[in-house]
Short mmCIF file of C-alpha atoms in Angstrom, two decimals:
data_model
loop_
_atom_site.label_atom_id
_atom_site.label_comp_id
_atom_site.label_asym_id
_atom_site.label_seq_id
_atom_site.Cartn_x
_atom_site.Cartn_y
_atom_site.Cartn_z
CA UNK A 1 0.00 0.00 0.00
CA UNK A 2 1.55 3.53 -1.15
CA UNK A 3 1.25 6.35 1.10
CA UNK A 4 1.17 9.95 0.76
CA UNK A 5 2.34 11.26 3.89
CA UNK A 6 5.05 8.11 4.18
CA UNK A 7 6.43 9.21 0.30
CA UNK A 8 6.87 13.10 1.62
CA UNK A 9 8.65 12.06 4.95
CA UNK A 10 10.87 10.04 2.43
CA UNK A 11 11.76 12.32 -0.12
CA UNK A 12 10.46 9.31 -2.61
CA UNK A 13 7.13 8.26 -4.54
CA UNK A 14 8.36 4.41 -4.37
CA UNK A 15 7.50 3.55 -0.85
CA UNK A 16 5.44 0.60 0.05
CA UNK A 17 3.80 0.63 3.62
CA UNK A 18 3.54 -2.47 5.69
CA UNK A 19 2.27 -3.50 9.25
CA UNK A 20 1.95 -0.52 11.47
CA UNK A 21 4.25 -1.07 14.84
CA UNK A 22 3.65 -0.25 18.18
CA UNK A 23 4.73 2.72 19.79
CA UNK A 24 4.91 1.53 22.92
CA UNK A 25 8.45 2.02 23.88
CA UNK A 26 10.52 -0.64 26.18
CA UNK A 27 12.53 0.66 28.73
CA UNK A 28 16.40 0.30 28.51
CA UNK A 29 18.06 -1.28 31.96
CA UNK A 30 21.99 -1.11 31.66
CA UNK A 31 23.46 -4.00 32.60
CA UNK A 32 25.49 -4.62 36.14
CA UNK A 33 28.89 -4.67 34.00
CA UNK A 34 28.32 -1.08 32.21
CA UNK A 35 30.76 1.67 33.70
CA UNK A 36 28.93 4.99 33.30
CA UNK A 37 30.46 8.51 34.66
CA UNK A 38 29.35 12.16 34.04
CA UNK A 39 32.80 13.89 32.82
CA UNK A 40 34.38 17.58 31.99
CA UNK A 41 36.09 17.31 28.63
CA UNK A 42 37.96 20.91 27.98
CA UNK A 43 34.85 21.97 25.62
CA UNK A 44 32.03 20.38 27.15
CA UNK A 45 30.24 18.22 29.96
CA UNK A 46 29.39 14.45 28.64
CA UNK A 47 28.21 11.16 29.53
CA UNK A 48 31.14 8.42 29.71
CA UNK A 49 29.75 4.93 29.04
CA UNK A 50 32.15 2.00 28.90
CA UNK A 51 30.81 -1.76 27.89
CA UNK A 52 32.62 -4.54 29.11
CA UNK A 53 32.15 -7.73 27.11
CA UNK A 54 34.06 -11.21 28.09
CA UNK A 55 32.30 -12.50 24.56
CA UNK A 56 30.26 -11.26 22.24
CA UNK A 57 27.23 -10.29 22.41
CA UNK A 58 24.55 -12.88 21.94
CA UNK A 59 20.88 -11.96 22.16
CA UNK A 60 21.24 -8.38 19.86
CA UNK A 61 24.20 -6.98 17.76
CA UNK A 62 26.97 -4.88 20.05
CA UNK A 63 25.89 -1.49 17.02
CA UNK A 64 22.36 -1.77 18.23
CA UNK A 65 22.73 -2.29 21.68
CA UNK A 66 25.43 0.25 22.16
CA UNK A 67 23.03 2.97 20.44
CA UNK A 68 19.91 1.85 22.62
CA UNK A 69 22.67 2.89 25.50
CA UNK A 70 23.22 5.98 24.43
CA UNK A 71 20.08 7.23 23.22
CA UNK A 72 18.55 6.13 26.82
CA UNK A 73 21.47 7.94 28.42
CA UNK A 74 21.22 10.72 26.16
CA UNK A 75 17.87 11.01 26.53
CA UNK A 76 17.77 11.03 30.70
CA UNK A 77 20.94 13.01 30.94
CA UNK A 78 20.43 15.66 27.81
CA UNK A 79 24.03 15.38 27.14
CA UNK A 80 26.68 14.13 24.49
CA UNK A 81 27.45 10.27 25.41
CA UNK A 82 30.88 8.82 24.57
CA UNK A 83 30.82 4.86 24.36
CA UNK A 84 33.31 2.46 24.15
CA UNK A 85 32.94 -1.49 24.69
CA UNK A 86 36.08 -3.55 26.08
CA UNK A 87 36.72 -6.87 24.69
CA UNK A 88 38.49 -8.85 27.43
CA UNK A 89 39.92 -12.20 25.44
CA UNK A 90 39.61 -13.33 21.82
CA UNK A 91 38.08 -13.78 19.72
CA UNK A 92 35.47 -11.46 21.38
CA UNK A 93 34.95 -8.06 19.26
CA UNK A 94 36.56 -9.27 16.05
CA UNK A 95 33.80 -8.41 14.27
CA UNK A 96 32.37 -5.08 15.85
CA UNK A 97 32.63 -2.38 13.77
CA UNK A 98 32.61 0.35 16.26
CA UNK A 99 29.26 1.99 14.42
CA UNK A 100 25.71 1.61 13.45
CA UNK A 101 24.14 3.33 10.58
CA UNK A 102 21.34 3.54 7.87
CA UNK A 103 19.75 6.15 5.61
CA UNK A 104 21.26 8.76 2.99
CA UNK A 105 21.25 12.11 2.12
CA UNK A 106 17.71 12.56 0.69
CA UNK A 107 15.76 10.64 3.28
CA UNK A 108 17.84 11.21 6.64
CA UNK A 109 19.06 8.82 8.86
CA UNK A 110 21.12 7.99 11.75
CA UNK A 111 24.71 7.42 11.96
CA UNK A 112 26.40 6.74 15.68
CA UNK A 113 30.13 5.80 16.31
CA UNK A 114 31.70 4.27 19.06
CA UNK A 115 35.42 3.47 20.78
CA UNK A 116 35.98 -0.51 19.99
CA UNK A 117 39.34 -1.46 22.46
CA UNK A 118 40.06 -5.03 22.21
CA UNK A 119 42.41 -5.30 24.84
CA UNK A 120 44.04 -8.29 24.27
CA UNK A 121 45.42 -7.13 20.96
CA UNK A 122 47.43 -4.50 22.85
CA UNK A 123 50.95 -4.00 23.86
CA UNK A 124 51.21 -4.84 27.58
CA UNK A 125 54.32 -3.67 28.35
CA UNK A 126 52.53 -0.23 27.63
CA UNK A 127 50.04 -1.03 30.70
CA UNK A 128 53.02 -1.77 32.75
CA UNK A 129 54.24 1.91 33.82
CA UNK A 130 53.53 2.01 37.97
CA UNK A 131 52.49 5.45 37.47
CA UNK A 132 49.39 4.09 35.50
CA UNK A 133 47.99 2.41 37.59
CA UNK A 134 44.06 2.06 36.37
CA UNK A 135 45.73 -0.04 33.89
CA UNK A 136 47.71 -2.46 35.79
CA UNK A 137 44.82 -4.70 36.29
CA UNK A 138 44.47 -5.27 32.86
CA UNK A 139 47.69 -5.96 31.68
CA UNK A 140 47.26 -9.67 31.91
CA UNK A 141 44.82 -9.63 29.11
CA UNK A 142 47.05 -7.77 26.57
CA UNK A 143 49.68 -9.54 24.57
CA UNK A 144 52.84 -10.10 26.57
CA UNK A 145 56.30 -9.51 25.28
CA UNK A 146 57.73 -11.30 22.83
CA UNK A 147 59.21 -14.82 23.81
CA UNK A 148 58.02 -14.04 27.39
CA UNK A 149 55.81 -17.37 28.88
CA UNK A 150 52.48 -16.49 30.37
CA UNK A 151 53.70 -17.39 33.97
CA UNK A 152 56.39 -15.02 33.35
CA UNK A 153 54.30 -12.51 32.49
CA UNK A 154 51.61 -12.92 34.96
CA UNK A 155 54.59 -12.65 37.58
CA UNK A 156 55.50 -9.52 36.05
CA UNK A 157 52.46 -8.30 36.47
CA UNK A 158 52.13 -9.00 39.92
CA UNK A 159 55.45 -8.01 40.99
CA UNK A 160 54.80 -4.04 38.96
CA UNK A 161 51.62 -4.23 40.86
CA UNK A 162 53.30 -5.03 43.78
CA UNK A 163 56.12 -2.62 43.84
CA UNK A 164 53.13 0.49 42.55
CA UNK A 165 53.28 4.12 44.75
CA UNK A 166 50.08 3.43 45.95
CA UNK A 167 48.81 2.67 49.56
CA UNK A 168 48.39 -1.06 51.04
CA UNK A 169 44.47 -0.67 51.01
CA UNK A 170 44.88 0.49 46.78
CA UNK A 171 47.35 -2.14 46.10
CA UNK A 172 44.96 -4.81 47.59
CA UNK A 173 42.65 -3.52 45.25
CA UNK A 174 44.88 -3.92 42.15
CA UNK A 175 46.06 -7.30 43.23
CA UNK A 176 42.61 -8.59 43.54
CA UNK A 177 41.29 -7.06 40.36
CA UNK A 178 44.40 -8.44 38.41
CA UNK A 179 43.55 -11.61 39.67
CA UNK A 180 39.53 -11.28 38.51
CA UNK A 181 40.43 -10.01 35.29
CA UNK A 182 43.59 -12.24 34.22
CA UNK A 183 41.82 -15.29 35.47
CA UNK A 184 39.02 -14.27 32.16
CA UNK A 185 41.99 -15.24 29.84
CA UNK A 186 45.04 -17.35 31.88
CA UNK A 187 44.43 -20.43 34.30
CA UNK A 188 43.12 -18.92 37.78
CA UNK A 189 45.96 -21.45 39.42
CA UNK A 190 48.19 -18.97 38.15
CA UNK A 191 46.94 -16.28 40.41
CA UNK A 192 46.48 -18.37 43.02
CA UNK A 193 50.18 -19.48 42.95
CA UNK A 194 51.21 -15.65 43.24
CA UNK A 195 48.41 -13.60 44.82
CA UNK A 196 48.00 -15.23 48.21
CA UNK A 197 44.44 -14.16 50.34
CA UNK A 198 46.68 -11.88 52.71
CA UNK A 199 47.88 -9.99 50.07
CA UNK A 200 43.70 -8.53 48.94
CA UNK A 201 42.56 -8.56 52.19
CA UNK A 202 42.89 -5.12 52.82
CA UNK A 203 40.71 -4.76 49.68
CA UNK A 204 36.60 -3.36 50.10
CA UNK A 205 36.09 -5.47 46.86
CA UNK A 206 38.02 -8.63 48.02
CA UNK A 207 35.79 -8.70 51.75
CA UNK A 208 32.67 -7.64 49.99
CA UNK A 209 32.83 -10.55 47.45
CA UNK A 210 34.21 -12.89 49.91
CA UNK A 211 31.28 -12.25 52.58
CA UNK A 212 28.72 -12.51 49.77
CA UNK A 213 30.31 -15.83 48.82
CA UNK A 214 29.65 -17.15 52.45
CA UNK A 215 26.50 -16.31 52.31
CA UNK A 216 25.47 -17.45 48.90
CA UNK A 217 27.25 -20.96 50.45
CA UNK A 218 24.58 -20.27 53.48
CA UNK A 219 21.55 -20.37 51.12
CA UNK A 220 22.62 -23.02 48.91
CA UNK A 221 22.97 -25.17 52.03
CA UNK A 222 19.59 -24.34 53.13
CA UNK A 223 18.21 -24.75 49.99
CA UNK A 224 20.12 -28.04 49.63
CA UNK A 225 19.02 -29.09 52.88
CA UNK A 226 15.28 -28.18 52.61
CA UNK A 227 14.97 -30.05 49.00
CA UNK A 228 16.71 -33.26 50.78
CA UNK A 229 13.94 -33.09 53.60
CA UNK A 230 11.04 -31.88 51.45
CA UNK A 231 11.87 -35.61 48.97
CA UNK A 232 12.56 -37.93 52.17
CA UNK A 233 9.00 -36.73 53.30
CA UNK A 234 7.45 -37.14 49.44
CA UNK A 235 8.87 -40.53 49.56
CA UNK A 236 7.75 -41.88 53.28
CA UNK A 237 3.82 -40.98 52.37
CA UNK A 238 3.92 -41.33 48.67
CA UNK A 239 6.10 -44.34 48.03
CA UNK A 240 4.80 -45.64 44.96
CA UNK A 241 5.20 -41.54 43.17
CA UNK A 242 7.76 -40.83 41.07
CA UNK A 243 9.67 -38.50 43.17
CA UNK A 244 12.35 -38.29 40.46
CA UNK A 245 10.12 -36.11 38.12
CA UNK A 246 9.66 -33.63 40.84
CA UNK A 247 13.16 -33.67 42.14
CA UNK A 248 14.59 -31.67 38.75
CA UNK A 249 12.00 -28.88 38.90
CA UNK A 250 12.85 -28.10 42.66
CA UNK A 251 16.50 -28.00 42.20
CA UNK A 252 15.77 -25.15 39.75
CA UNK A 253 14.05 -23.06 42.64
CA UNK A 254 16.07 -20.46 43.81
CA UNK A 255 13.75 -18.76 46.55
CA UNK A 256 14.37 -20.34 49.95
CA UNK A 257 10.50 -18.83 51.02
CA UNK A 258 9.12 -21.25 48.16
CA UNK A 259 11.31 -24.41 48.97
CA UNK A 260 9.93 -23.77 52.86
CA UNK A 261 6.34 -23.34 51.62
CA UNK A 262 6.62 -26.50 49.59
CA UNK A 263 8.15 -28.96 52.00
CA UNK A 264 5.47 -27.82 54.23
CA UNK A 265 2.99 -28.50 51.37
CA UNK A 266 4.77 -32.19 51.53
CA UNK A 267 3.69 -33.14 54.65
CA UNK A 268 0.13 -32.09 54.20
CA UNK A 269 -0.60 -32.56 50.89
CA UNK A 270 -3.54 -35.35 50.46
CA UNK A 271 -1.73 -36.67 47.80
CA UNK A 272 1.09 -36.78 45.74
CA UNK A 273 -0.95 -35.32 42.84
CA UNK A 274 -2.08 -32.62 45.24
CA UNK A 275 1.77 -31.71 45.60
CA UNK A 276 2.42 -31.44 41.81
CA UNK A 277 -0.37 -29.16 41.03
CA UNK A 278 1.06 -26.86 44.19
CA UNK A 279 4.47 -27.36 42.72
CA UNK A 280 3.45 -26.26 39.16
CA UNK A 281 1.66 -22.83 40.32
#
């Protein structure tokens, strides 16, 4: 079907119209991973917005999702945004062009550029200068020197870290983040070998991550434990059920309420039936 008012906001008789879209408009979440700072540049205020990307991206094309970041950032802040995604080990990025565009002079368009930094196709030795030290944590994901082994280099790494003008609590910080980050790319052993727990203790990041890991361990004992009681009761009052085609769907519960509510649904239930139909709702 031709439209009038579709040809003039074309510039062009030869348009064909199809299904009319939705307007509704989806809101944008950044993800946990997304870096974003408010910065002075020497000619204007802007919006800093760095991706980080361990692969690439799978559910939408890195272009299109790095514009729908910047026009929602654009849009809340009403200021330039700057984006650049980090590519952390290969072959992540290879193909990212660093823009997204569409249209020509006639009819308009859109054209939107951004910073593409795949870091392990630097020079690391560059990331190695103490005085740098935002950088040092990254080093073990660049290429090392030439005829250098990747223990070698790790060590380097550690030792520059290590030997850094920076305070004991900063230098926890680096150790620990070099140890996150490097681990992406070399064997974590590696770290482990050279970056012992005393060394990041003094690191906010290193207790924060370490308390959350005790209790995440915590739940998933109580979850564990609730599951194991919940199926020991299923099978004393329902022994001729199949408690095996319940037992996979509980394991993927993740809310320690529901698990409680359901093992108490166990013991009362009327029947095993009774349990599934709870179990499914």
């Amino acid at each position: 079907m031709r439209s009038d008012s579709e040809s003039l906001s074309l510039h062009t008789p030869d348009v064909v119209v199809g299904e009319k879209l939705s307007t509704e408009q989806p809101t944008i979440k950044m993800h946990h991973s997304d870096m974003t700072f408010k910065v002075r540049l020497l000619d204007e205020e802007a919006i800093l917005h760095i991706e980080a990307q361990t692969d690439d991206s799978r559910d939408k094309p890195m272009p299109l999702r790095m514009l729908a970041y910047a026009s929602f950032l654009g849009l809340q802040y009403e200021l330039p945004v700057y984006s650049t995604v980090l590519y952390f080990r290969p072959p992540a990025g290879q193909d990212d062009p660093g823009y997204y565009g569409y249209g020509n002079e006639d009819r308009g368009g859109l054209w939107f550029s951004y910073t593409v930094i795949r870091l392990y196709e630097l020079e690391a030795e560059l990331s190695l200068d103490a005085a740098s030290v935002g950088l040092l944590p990254f080093a073990p994901l660049m290429k090392p020197p030439k005829g250098m082994t990747t223990k070698a280099w790790v060590q380097k790494c550690v030792e520059t870290v290590q030997t850094a003008a920076v305070d004991n609590r900063t230098r926890s910080t680096l150790l620990f983040a070099l140890s996150v980050f490097g681990s992406l790319v070399h064997d974590p052993e590696l770290f482990d070998e050279m970056i012992s727990e005393e060394m990041m203790q003094e690191s906010p990041f290193y207790e924060l991550v370490t308390q959350r890991g005790i209790e995440r361990g915590i739940e998933r004992g109580a979850r564990e434990t609730t599951i194991e009681n919940m199926l020991t009761v299923l099978e004393a009052r329902f022994p001729n059920a199949n408690i095996n085609a319940v037992k996979s769907h509980l394991e993927t519960i993740t809310d320690l309420n529901r698990l409680k509510q359901l093992n108490l649904e166990a013991s009362l239930a009327s029947n095993f039936e009774t349990f599934q139909r709870e179990l499914e709702t």
